Coordinates of C-alpha atoms in Angstrom, one line a residue:
X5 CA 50.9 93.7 130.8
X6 CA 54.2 96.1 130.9
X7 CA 56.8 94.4 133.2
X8 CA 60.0 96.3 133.6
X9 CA 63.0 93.7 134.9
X10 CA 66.3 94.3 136.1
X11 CA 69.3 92.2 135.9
X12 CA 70.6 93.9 139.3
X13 CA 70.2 91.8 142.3
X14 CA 68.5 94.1 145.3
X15 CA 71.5 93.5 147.4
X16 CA 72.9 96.1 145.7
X17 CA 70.8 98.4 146.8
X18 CA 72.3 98.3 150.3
X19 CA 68.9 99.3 151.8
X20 CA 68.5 102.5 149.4
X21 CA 66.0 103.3 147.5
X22 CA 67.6 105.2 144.5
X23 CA 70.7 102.9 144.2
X24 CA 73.4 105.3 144.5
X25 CA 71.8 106.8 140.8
X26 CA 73.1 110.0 141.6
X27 CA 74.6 111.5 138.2
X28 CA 72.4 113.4 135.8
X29 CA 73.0 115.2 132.9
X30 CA 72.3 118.9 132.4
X31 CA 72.7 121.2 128.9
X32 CA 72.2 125.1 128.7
X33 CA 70.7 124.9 125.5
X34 CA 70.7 122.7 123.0
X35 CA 74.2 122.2 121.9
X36 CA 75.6 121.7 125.6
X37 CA 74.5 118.3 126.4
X38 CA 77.0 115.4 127.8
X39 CA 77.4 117.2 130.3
X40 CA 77.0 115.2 134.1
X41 CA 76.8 116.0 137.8
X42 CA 76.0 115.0 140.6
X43 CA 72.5 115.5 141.9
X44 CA 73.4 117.2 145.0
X45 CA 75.4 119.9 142.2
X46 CA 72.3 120.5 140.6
X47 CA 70.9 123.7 142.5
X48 CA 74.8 125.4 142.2
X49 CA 75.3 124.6 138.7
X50 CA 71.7 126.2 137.7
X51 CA 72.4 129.2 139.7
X52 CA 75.8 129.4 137.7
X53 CA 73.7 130.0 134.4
X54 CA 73.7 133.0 132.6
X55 CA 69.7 132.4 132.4
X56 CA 66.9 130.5 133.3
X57 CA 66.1 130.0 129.6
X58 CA 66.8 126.6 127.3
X59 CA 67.7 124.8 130.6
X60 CA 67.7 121.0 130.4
X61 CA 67.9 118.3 132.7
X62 CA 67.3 114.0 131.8
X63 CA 65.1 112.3 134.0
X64 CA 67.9 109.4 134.1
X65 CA 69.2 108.7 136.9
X66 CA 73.3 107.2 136.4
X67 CA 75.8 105.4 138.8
X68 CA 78.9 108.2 137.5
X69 CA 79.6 110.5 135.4
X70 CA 79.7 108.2 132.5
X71 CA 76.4 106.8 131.1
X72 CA 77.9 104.1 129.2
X73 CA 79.3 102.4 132.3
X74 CA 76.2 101.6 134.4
X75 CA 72.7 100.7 133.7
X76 CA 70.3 104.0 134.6
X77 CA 67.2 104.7 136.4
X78 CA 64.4 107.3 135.9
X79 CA 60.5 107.2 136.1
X80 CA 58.2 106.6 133.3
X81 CA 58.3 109.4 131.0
X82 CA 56.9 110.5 127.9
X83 CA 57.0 113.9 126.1
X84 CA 53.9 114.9 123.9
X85 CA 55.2 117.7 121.7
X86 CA 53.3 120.0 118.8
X87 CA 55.2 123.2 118.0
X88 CA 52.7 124.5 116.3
X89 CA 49.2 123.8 118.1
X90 CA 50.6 122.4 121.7
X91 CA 46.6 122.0 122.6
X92 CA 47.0 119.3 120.4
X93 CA 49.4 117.4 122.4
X94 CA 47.4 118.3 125.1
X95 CA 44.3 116.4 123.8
X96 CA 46.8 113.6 123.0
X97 CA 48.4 113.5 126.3
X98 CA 45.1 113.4 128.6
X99 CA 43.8 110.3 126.7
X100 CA 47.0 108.2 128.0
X101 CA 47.2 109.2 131.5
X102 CA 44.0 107.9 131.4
X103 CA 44.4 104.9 130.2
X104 CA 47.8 104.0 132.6
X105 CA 46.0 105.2 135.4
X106 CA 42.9 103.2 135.0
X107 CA 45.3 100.2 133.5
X108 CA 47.6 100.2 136.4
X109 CA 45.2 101.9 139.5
X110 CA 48.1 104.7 139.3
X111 CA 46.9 107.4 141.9
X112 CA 47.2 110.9 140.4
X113 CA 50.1 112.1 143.1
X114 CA 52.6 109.5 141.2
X115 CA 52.0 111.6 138.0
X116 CA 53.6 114.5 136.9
X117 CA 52.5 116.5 134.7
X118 CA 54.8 120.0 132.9
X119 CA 54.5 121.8 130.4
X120 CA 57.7 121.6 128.0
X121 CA 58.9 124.9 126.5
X122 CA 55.6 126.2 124.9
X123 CA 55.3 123.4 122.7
X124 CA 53.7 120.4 124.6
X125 CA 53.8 118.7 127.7
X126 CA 55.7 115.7 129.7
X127 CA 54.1 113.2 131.7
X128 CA 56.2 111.8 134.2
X129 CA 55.1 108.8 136.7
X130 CA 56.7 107.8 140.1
X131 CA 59.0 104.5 139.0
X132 CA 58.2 102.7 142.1
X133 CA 54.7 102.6 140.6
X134 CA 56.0 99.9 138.3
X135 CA 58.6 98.8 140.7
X136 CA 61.4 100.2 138.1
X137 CA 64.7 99.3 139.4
X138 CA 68.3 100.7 137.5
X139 CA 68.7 98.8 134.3
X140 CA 70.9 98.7 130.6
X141 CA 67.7 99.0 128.5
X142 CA 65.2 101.2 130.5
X143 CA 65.5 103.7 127.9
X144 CA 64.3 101.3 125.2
X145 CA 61.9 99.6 128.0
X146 CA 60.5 103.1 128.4
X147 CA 60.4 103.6 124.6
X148 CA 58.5 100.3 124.3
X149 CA 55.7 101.1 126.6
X150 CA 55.4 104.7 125.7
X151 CA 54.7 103.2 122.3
X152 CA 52.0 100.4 123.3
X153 CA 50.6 103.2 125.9
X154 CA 49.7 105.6 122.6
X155 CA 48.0 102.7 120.6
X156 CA 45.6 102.6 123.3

């Protein structure tokens, strides 16, 4: 069974449910990253784009502006990616959302689903599905599970 913990006591959460996670980071383009705002920035900065092309936003919720400071919070994600033949990260895709929502009774309007740039797709579940609370490792928690959820 996949158990996501947190060192965080719920007191902390001062009746909220997104912890005061409201940094994110956002990149125009590839070489821009490391770049944070706050989430009620995010409509103003994209508007400040030159485009609507290569725009990028992580999933990761932070406390500030620096991610090394705080533990994070996000959703389960995981990115199925094949440049050159993105059916084939489609066929490899459907097979685990199967399997986590018959595994874990997930209902099919706590999963995202988005295709990623014309060369697969990301799969994105609701965190309160797994009751996923802000913690240090949730990116390697998340790496974990992604990994047992392909072996399946």
């Amino acid at each position: 069974m996949l158990e996501v913990s947190s060192d965080l006591s719920v007191s902390l959460n001062s009746g909220r449910d997104d912890w005061d996670c409201r940094f994110i980071e956002v990149a125009h383009g590839v070489q821009n990253r490391n770049q944070f705002i706050a989430l009620e920035e995010l409509d103003r900065w994209r508007k400040q784009q030159p485009d609507d092309t290569e725009l990028y936003s992580s999933f990761f919720r932070y406390y500030t502006d620096d991610p090394l400071i705080e533990p994070v919070l996000a959703g389960f994600g995981m990115d199925f990616d094949d440049e050159k033949n993105p059916e084939r990260a489609q066929k490899e895709a459907l097979p685990v959302v199967k399997y986590l929502m018959d595994k874990y009774d997930i209902k099919e309007s706590d999963i995202s689903i988005s295709f990623s740039g014309a060369k697969g797709f990301h799969i994105f579940i609701n965190r309160r599905v797994f009751g996923i609370e802000p913690h240090f490792w949730l990116p390697k928690i998340f790496k974990s599970m992604a990994s047992n959820a392909r072996r399946r």
